[in-house]
């Protein structure tokens, strides 16, 4: 049996007619930027995130850069980020002129460890960016308590966690703002690049929107040195088709993950831990194995697609050599990078396919 790491085909087949109709509607209207489709999606996505405002962006990276800029974070400032995440989180900090400060994760959940945050706070620290990695919510209560105590901003990175729940509350609604990616592979994916910022702060939302529109609050009037990063009408229309199905499709991912969690019994495979007070959305289902090369080859030889998230930790990337963090200084991030392997996880996996993955893993 051949099982890809990810497939969009089941979802695309199911929503094909609606997606084609969305394209036709935008094409017939001949309005492609800042129109009704964008407005409608932003309103619906703000409601989905239980926030008051949503501002579409061109991609997920800009959805982190813009709130950092809007909050006045820049040269000489420090921002706490997880040591274990995709590099976009750190790049957003770099792009505004600030310095990313890496904090190690809890190895069982892959998410930033709140206990380790305070030891990295200095008088230069201005914000924390917790990343709800792989669709697992961070432990937000202690993070928000630290932020309040030390007067720090919180910008949630929700690029992999559309609709994830922490203690009954949807992620993205805790901090001063949150950034989302709608890259095609995300749980809520566009058919191209797209992103969004959500917030409950009206002034922050207005500033984010202006910064993403050449710094303009109205046409030909520029109040900031802004950039050009907007959610186009076509992607907004596609996202509006997918959004009403999001909770149902996330529930299907949870069903797949629950089978993995309950049925994989191989003692050499370390499964992710899940807090009792969260509902992950499982953008990625990552396990750990000490002998990853053998495990990866075994699965691939048996027709099971895999991926590694992320094989080189950020502090060991060439682009961050200037931070002067030596190998071994962030051992948990390095351990995860050396042992994590992601299993097939996508809407539309059949029970037979899930059983095959489980059986192959249990027979390694």
GROMACS .gro file of C-alpha atoms in nm:
model
  364
    1UNK     CA    1   0.000   0.000   0.000
    2UNK     CA    2   0.121   0.352  -0.085
    3UNK     CA    3   0.029   0.626   0.164
    4UNK     CA    4   0.157   0.979   0.101
    5UNK     CA    5   0.274   1.199   0.385
    6UNK     CA    6   0.000   1.444   0.288
    7UNK     CA    7  -0.269   1.459   0.021
    8UNK     CA    8  -0.508   1.739  -0.067
    9UNK     CA    9  -0.710   1.522  -0.305
   10UNK     CA   10  -0.988   1.407  -0.070
   11UNK     CA   11  -1.066   1.762   0.039
   12UNK     CA   12  -1.031   1.901  -0.314
   13UNK     CA   13  -1.271   1.640  -0.453
   14UNK     CA   14  -1.524   1.717  -0.181
   15UNK     CA   15  -1.509   2.096  -0.227
   16UNK     CA   16  -1.429   2.110  -0.599
   17UNK     CA   17  -1.758   2.259  -0.716
   18UNK     CA   18  -1.761   2.525  -0.444
   19UNK     CA   19  -1.399   2.623  -0.513
   20UNK     CA   20  -1.461   2.652  -0.886
   21UNK     CA   21  -1.771   2.861  -0.819
   22UNK     CA   22  -1.566   3.089  -0.593
   23UNK     CA   23  -1.313   3.141  -0.871
   24UNK     CA   24  -1.587   3.219  -1.122
   25UNK     CA   25  -1.747   3.472  -0.887
   26UNK     CA   26  -1.421   3.663  -0.836
   27UNK     CA   27  -1.339   3.646  -1.206
   28UNK     CA   28  -1.680   3.777  -1.307
   29UNK     CA   29  -1.659   4.062  -1.055
   30UNK     CA   30  -1.316   4.170  -1.190
   31UNK     CA   31  -1.218   4.295  -0.842
   32UNK     CA   32  -0.904   4.131  -0.709
   33UNK     CA   33  -0.769   4.331  -0.412
   34UNK     CA   34  -0.947   4.468  -0.101
   35UNK     CA   35  -1.301   4.380  -0.199
   36UNK     CA   36  -1.607   4.203  -0.063
   37UNK     CA   37  -1.447   3.857  -0.056
   38UNK     CA   38  -1.169   3.979   0.170
   39UNK     CA   39  -1.414   4.165   0.391
   40UNK     CA   40  -1.641   3.863   0.428
   41UNK     CA   41  -1.359   3.623   0.506
   42UNK     CA   42  -1.200   3.855   0.761
   43UNK     CA   43  -1.530   3.887   0.945
   44UNK     CA   44  -1.590   3.512   0.944
   45UNK     CA   45  -1.236   3.424   1.049
   46UNK     CA   46  -1.242   3.674   1.337
   47UNK     CA   47  -1.558   3.502   1.461
   48UNK     CA   48  -1.394   3.159   1.416
   49UNK     CA   49  -1.104   3.277   1.636
   50UNK     CA   50  -1.336   3.444   1.888
   51UNK     CA   51  -1.166   3.779   1.825
   52UNK     CA   52  -1.306   4.115   1.720
   53UNK     CA   53  -1.079   4.193   1.426
   54UNK     CA   54  -0.901   4.015   1.144
   55UNK     CA   55  -0.663   4.166   0.887
   56UNK     CA   56  -0.566   3.958   0.586
   57UNK     CA   57  -0.201   3.945   0.477
   58UNK     CA   58  -0.007   3.807   0.185
   59UNK     CA   59   0.143   3.520   0.388
   60UNK     CA   60   0.196   3.385   0.737
   61UNK     CA   61   0.539   3.542   0.788
   62UNK     CA   62   0.394   3.890   0.733
   63UNK     CA   63   0.119   3.803   0.980
   64UNK     CA   64   0.391   3.794   1.248
   65UNK     CA   65   0.600   4.084   1.118
   66UNK     CA   66   0.313   4.335   1.102
   67UNK     CA   67   0.197   4.309   1.467
   68UNK     CA   68   0.557   4.328   1.586
   69UNK     CA   69   0.598   4.651   1.385
   70UNK     CA   70   0.262   4.783   1.499
   71UNK     CA   71   0.359   4.731   1.864
   72UNK     CA   72   0.677   4.932   1.813
   73UNK     CA   73   0.919   4.644   1.855
   74UNK     CA   74   1.248   4.700   1.675
   75UNK     CA   75   1.620   4.768   1.699
   76UNK     CA   76   1.766   4.687   2.041
   77UNK     CA   77   1.464   4.487   2.157
   78UNK     CA   78   1.449   4.116   2.234
   79UNK     CA   79   1.161   3.879   2.166
   80UNK     CA   80   1.130   3.535   2.321
   81UNK     CA   81   1.060   3.254   2.073
   82UNK     CA   82   1.071   2.874   2.102
   83UNK     CA   83   1.401   2.706   2.016
   84UNK     CA   84   1.198   2.439   1.837
   85UNK     CA   85   0.983   2.582   1.558
   86UNK     CA   86   0.985   2.671   1.190
   87UNK     CA   87   1.233   2.949   1.115
   88UNK     CA   88   0.961   3.199   1.014
   89UNK     CA   89   0.895   3.274   1.382
   90UNK     CA   90   1.251   3.393   1.437
   91UNK     CA   91   1.273   3.563   1.097
   92UNK     CA   92   0.975   3.783   1.183
   93UNK     CA   93   1.166   3.913   1.485
   94UNK     CA   94   1.479   3.967   1.277
   95UNK     CA   95   1.288   4.155   1.006
   96UNK     CA   96   1.178   4.425   1.251
   97UNK     CA   97   1.536   4.468   1.375
   98UNK     CA   98   1.491   4.290   1.708
   99UNK     CA   99   1.678   3.985   1.838
  100UNK     CA  100   1.513   3.643   1.881
  101UNK     CA  101   1.589   3.480   2.216
  102UNK     CA  102   1.540   3.103   2.207
  103UNK     CA  103   1.365   2.920   2.491
  104UNK     CA  104   1.364   2.540   2.504
  105UNK     CA  105   1.043   2.336   2.469
  106UNK     CA  106   0.880   2.065   2.676
  107UNK     CA  107   1.010   1.768   2.483
  108UNK     CA  108   0.689   1.560   2.516
  109UNK     CA  109   0.465   1.826   2.357
  110UNK     CA  110   0.728   2.007   2.143
  111UNK     CA  111   0.594   2.343   2.270
  112UNK     CA  112   0.776   2.622   2.456
  113UNK     CA  113   0.827   2.552   2.827
  114UNK     CA  114   0.673   2.837   3.033
  115UNK     CA  115   0.902   2.756   3.326
  116UNK     CA  116   1.208   2.839   3.115
  117UNK     CA  117   1.076   3.172   2.983
  118UNK     CA  118   1.143   3.388   3.288
  119UNK     CA  119   1.513   3.303   3.302
  120UNK     CA  120   1.554   3.454   2.954
  121UNK     CA  121   1.374   3.783   3.027
  122UNK     CA  122   1.595   4.093   3.039
  123UNK     CA  123   1.530   4.466   3.040
  124UNK     CA  124   1.541   4.443   2.658
  125UNK     CA  125   1.263   4.186   2.635
  126UNK     CA  126   0.948   4.328   2.478
  127UNK     CA  127   0.739   4.029   2.371
  128UNK     CA  128   0.683   3.654   2.373
  129UNK     CA  129   0.582   3.458   2.064
  130UNK     CA  130   0.440   3.122   2.176
  131UNK     CA  131   0.403   2.883   1.881
  132UNK     CA  132   0.119   2.630   1.889
  133UNK     CA  133   0.344   2.384   1.711
  134UNK     CA  134   0.202   2.097   1.504
  135UNK     CA  135  -0.148   2.210   1.610
  136UNK     CA  136  -0.093   2.146   1.984
  137UNK     CA  137  -0.185   2.447   2.201
  138UNK     CA  138   0.084   2.593   2.425
  139UNK     CA  139   0.023   2.617   2.798
  140UNK     CA  140  -0.111   2.973   2.771
  141UNK     CA  141  -0.214   3.049   3.132
  142UNK     CA  142   0.141   3.070   3.274
  143UNK     CA  143   0.265   3.244   2.958
  144UNK     CA  144   0.001   3.514   2.992
  145UNK     CA  145   0.074   3.546   3.365
  146UNK     CA  146   0.445   3.603   3.291
  147UNK     CA  147   0.356   3.857   3.023
  148UNK     CA  148   0.131   4.052   3.258
  149UNK     CA  149   0.385   4.047   3.538
  150UNK     CA  150   0.672   4.164   3.318
  151UNK     CA  151   0.459   4.392   3.096
  152UNK     CA  152   0.536   4.201   2.776
  153UNK     CA  153   0.335   4.173   2.459
  154UNK     CA  154   0.217   3.828   2.347
  155UNK     CA  155   0.185   3.749   1.978
  156UNK     CA  156   0.063   3.395   1.920
  157UNK     CA  157   0.201   3.205   1.623
  158UNK     CA  158  -0.100   3.003   1.511
  159UNK     CA  159   0.031   2.905   1.168
  160UNK     CA  160  -0.028   2.535   1.241
  161UNK     CA  161  -0.320   2.556   1.483
  162UNK     CA  162  -0.637   2.686   1.315
  163UNK     CA  163  -0.918   2.605   1.558
  164UNK     CA  164  -0.710   2.441   1.833
  165UNK     CA  165  -0.859   2.476   2.182
  166UNK     CA  166  -0.690   2.547   2.516
  167UNK     CA  167  -0.911   2.520   2.825
  168UNK     CA  168  -1.224   2.584   2.620
  169UNK     CA  169  -1.083   2.887   2.439
  170UNK     CA  170  -0.959   2.897   2.081
  171UNK     CA  171  -0.592   2.976   2.023
  172UNK     CA  172  -0.526   3.318   1.877
  173UNK     CA  173  -0.760   3.483   2.126
  174UNK     CA  174  -0.518   3.498   2.421
  175UNK     CA  175  -0.247   3.744   2.325
  176UNK     CA  176  -0.233   4.102   2.199
  177UNK     CA  177  -0.244   3.959   1.846
  178UNK     CA  178  -0.198   3.632   1.660
  179UNK     CA  179  -0.058   3.545   1.321
  180UNK     CA  180  -0.199   3.273   1.096
  181UNK     CA  181  -0.065   3.116   0.778
  182UNK     CA  182  -0.294   2.985   0.506
  183UNK     CA  183  -0.015   2.819   0.310
  184UNK     CA  184  -0.179   2.541   0.103
  185UNK     CA  185  -0.060   2.263   0.335
  186UNK     CA  186  -0.216   2.413   0.649
  187UNK     CA  187  -0.536   2.280   0.801
  188UNK     CA  188  -0.705   2.589   0.658
  189UNK     CA  189  -0.508   2.636   0.339
  190UNK     CA  190  -0.549   2.873   0.047
  191UNK     CA  191  -0.461   2.777  -0.310
  192UNK     CA  192  -0.150   2.993  -0.286
  193UNK     CA  193   0.016   3.208  -0.019
  194UNK     CA  194  -0.203   3.392   0.232
  195UNK     CA  195  -0.217   3.483   0.600
  196UNK     CA  196  -0.402   3.686   0.860
  197UNK     CA  197  -0.362   3.874   1.187
  198UNK     CA  198  -0.635   3.855   1.450
  199UNK     CA  199  -0.669   4.077   1.755
  200UNK     CA  200  -0.920   4.228   1.999
  201UNK     CA  201  -0.744   4.566   1.984
  202UNK     CA  202  -0.909   4.796   1.730
  203UNK     CA  203  -0.621   5.044   1.715
  204UNK     CA  204  -0.372   4.763   1.664
  205UNK     CA  205  -0.586   4.617   1.386
  206UNK     CA  206  -0.601   4.954   1.210
  207UNK     CA  207  -0.227   4.999   1.234
  208UNK     CA  208  -0.160   4.645   1.107
  209UNK     CA  209  -0.389   4.706   0.810
  210UNK     CA  210  -0.221   5.037   0.728
  211UNK     CA  211   0.129   4.889   0.759
  212UNK     CA  212   0.036   4.614   0.516
  213UNK     CA  213  -0.108   4.863   0.267
  214UNK     CA  214   0.198   5.084   0.203
  215UNK     CA  215   0.143   5.254   0.540
  216UNK     CA  216  -0.178   5.407   0.410
  217UNK     CA  217  -0.495   5.468   0.610
  218UNK     CA  218  -0.676   5.591   0.299
  219UNK     CA  219  -0.579   5.621  -0.065
  220UNK     CA  220  -0.265   5.827  -0.131
  221UNK     CA  221  -0.236   5.919   0.239
  222UNK     CA  222   0.058   5.742   0.409
  223UNK     CA  223   0.106   5.763   0.784
  224UNK     CA  224   0.371   5.488   0.818
  225UNK     CA  225   0.659   5.353   0.611
  226UNK     CA  226   0.462   5.043   0.528
  227UNK     CA  227   0.487   4.749   0.293
  228UNK     CA  228   0.259   4.565   0.052
  229UNK     CA  229   0.111   4.247   0.196
  230UNK     CA  230  -0.260   4.195   0.150
  231UNK     CA  231  -0.496   3.900   0.121
  232UNK     CA  232  -0.620   3.897  -0.237
  233UNK     CA  233  -0.983   3.841  -0.330
  234UNK     CA  234  -0.928   3.504  -0.494
  235UNK     CA  235  -0.757   3.347  -0.194
  236UNK     CA  236  -1.014   3.503   0.040
  237UNK     CA  237  -1.292   3.344  -0.166
  238UNK     CA  238  -1.124   3.002  -0.153
  239UNK     CA  239  -1.072   3.034   0.223
  240UNK     CA  240  -1.436   3.130   0.270
  241UNK     CA  241  -1.533   2.802   0.103
  242UNK     CA  242  -1.312   2.598   0.335
  243UNK     CA  243  -1.371   2.777   0.665
  244UNK     CA  244  -1.723   2.639   0.736
  245UNK     CA  245  -1.579   2.286   0.707
  246UNK     CA  246  -1.283   2.354   0.936
  247UNK     CA  247  -1.417   2.217   1.264
  248UNK     CA  248  -1.542   1.900   1.098
  249UNK     CA  249  -1.210   1.843   0.921
  250UNK     CA  250  -1.014   1.911   1.239
  251UNK     CA  251  -1.228   1.655   1.417
  252UNK     CA  252  -1.130   1.400   1.154
  253UNK     CA  253  -0.762   1.478   1.219
  254UNK     CA  254  -0.823   1.421   1.589
  255UNK     CA  255  -0.978   1.084   1.508
  256UNK     CA  256  -0.671   0.981   1.309
  257UNK     CA  257  -0.437   1.106   1.584
  258UNK     CA  258  -0.635   0.923   1.853
  259UNK     CA  259  -0.592   0.598   1.663
  260UNK     CA  260  -0.218   0.656   1.639
  261UNK     CA  261  -0.200   0.743   2.008
  262UNK     CA  262  -0.398   0.440   2.123
  263UNK     CA  263  -0.281   0.177   1.873
  264UNK     CA  264   0.091   0.240   1.816
  265UNK     CA  265   0.258   0.014   2.070
  266UNK     CA  266   0.619   0.003   1.952
  267UNK     CA  267   0.836   0.074   2.256
  268UNK     CA  268   1.102   0.240   2.042
  269UNK     CA  269   0.858   0.505   1.915
  270UNK     CA  270   0.792   0.799   2.148
  271UNK     CA  271   0.444   0.938   2.095
  272UNK     CA  272   0.356   1.303   2.164
  273UNK     CA  273   0.195   1.386   2.497
  274UNK     CA  274  -0.143   1.560   2.497
  275UNK     CA  275  -0.266   1.771   2.787
  276UNK     CA  276  -0.615   1.683   2.916
  277UNK     CA  277  -0.732   2.045   2.886
  278UNK     CA  278  -0.657   2.093   2.515
  279UNK     CA  279  -0.800   1.993   2.178
  280UNK     CA  280  -0.518   1.982   1.922
  281UNK     CA  281  -0.588   2.006   1.550
  282UNK     CA  282  -0.289   1.790   1.447
  283UNK     CA  283  -0.146   1.981   1.155
  284UNK     CA  284   0.152   1.747   1.208
  285UNK     CA  285   0.165   1.418   1.395
  286UNK     CA  286   0.527   1.398   1.504
  287UNK     CA  287   0.679   1.105   1.690
  288UNK     CA  288   1.039   1.054   1.807
  289UNK     CA  289   1.274   0.766   1.745
  290UNK     CA  290   1.638   0.737   1.852
  291UNK     CA  291   1.725   0.554   1.531
  292UNK     CA  292   1.535   0.785   1.298
  293UNK     CA  293   1.728   0.696   0.978
  294UNK     CA  294   1.636   0.327   1.014
  295UNK     CA  295   1.277   0.406   1.111
  296UNK     CA  296   1.233   0.653   0.826
  297UNK     CA  297   1.377   0.412   0.568
  298UNK     CA  298   1.162   0.128   0.698
  299UNK     CA  299   0.843   0.331   0.663
  300UNK     CA  300   0.939   0.467   0.320
  301UNK     CA  301   1.032   0.117   0.197
  302UNK     CA  302   0.685   0.007   0.303
  303UNK     CA  303   0.516   0.282   0.105
  304UNK     CA  304   0.452   0.524   0.393
  305UNK     CA  305   0.543   0.886   0.331
  306UNK     CA  306   0.715   1.081   0.609
  307UNK     CA  307   0.872   1.420   0.678
  308UNK     CA  308   1.107   1.571   0.936
  309UNK     CA  309   1.011   1.883   1.135
  310UNK     CA  310   1.272   2.030   1.157
  311UNK     CA  311   1.604   1.855   1.086
  312UNK     CA  312   1.829   2.156   1.158
  313UNK     CA  313   1.743   2.363   1.468
  314UNK     CA  314   1.729   2.739   1.417
  315UNK     CA  315   2.036   2.822   1.624
  316UNK     CA  316   2.243   2.591   1.403
  317UNK     CA  317   2.125   2.743   1.076
  318UNK     CA  318   2.391   2.947   0.894
  319UNK     CA  319   2.170   3.257   0.893
  320UNK     CA  320   2.170   3.268   1.274
  321UNK     CA  321   2.540   3.201   1.326
  322UNK     CA  322   2.567   3.567   1.428
  323UNK     CA  323   2.381   3.488   1.752
  324UNK     CA  324   2.682   3.287   1.865
  325UNK     CA  325   2.484   2.993   2.006
  326UNK     CA  326   2.709   2.686   2.003
  327UNK     CA  327   2.598   2.332   1.933
  328UNK     CA  328   2.490   2.177   2.261
  329UNK     CA  329   2.358   2.498   2.418
  330UNK     CA  330   1.997   2.414   2.328
  331UNK     CA  331   1.999   2.037   2.374
  332UNK     CA  332   1.623   1.980   2.371
  333UNK     CA  333   1.578   2.152   2.036
  334UNK     CA  334   1.873   1.953   1.904
  335UNK     CA  335   1.730   1.627   2.038
  336UNK     CA  336   1.396   1.692   1.868
  337UNK     CA  337   1.564   1.787   1.541
  338UNK     CA  338   1.761   1.462   1.546
  339UNK     CA  339   1.475   1.228   1.639
  340UNK     CA  340   1.140   1.370   1.519
  341UNK     CA  341   0.960   1.201   1.230
  342UNK     CA  342   0.616   1.307   1.106
  343UNK     CA  343   0.361   1.043   1.009
  344UNK     CA  344   0.088   1.073   0.744
  345UNK     CA  345  -0.184   1.309   0.866
  346UNK     CA  346  -0.449   1.456   0.639
  347UNK     CA  347  -0.823   1.482   0.598
  348UNK     CA  348  -0.956   1.185   0.404
  349UNK     CA  349  -0.724   0.908   0.530
  350UNK     CA  350  -0.919   0.583   0.527
  351UNK     CA  351  -0.939   0.343   0.821
  352UNK     CA  352  -0.752   0.089   0.612
  353UNK     CA  353  -0.468   0.337   0.554
  354UNK     CA  354  -0.448   0.430   0.923
  355UNK     CA  355  -0.441   0.061   1.019
  356UNK     CA  356  -0.164  -0.004   0.770
  357UNK     CA  357   0.052   0.276   0.916
  358UNK     CA  358  -0.007   0.144   1.269
  359UNK     CA  359   0.068  -0.216   1.174
  360UNK     CA  360   0.388  -0.129   0.990
  361UNK     CA  361   0.513   0.079   1.285
  362UNK     CA  362   0.427  -0.191   1.536
  363UNK     CA  363   0.626  -0.442   1.330
  364UNK     CA  364   0.946  -0.237   1.300
   0.00000   0.00000   0.00000
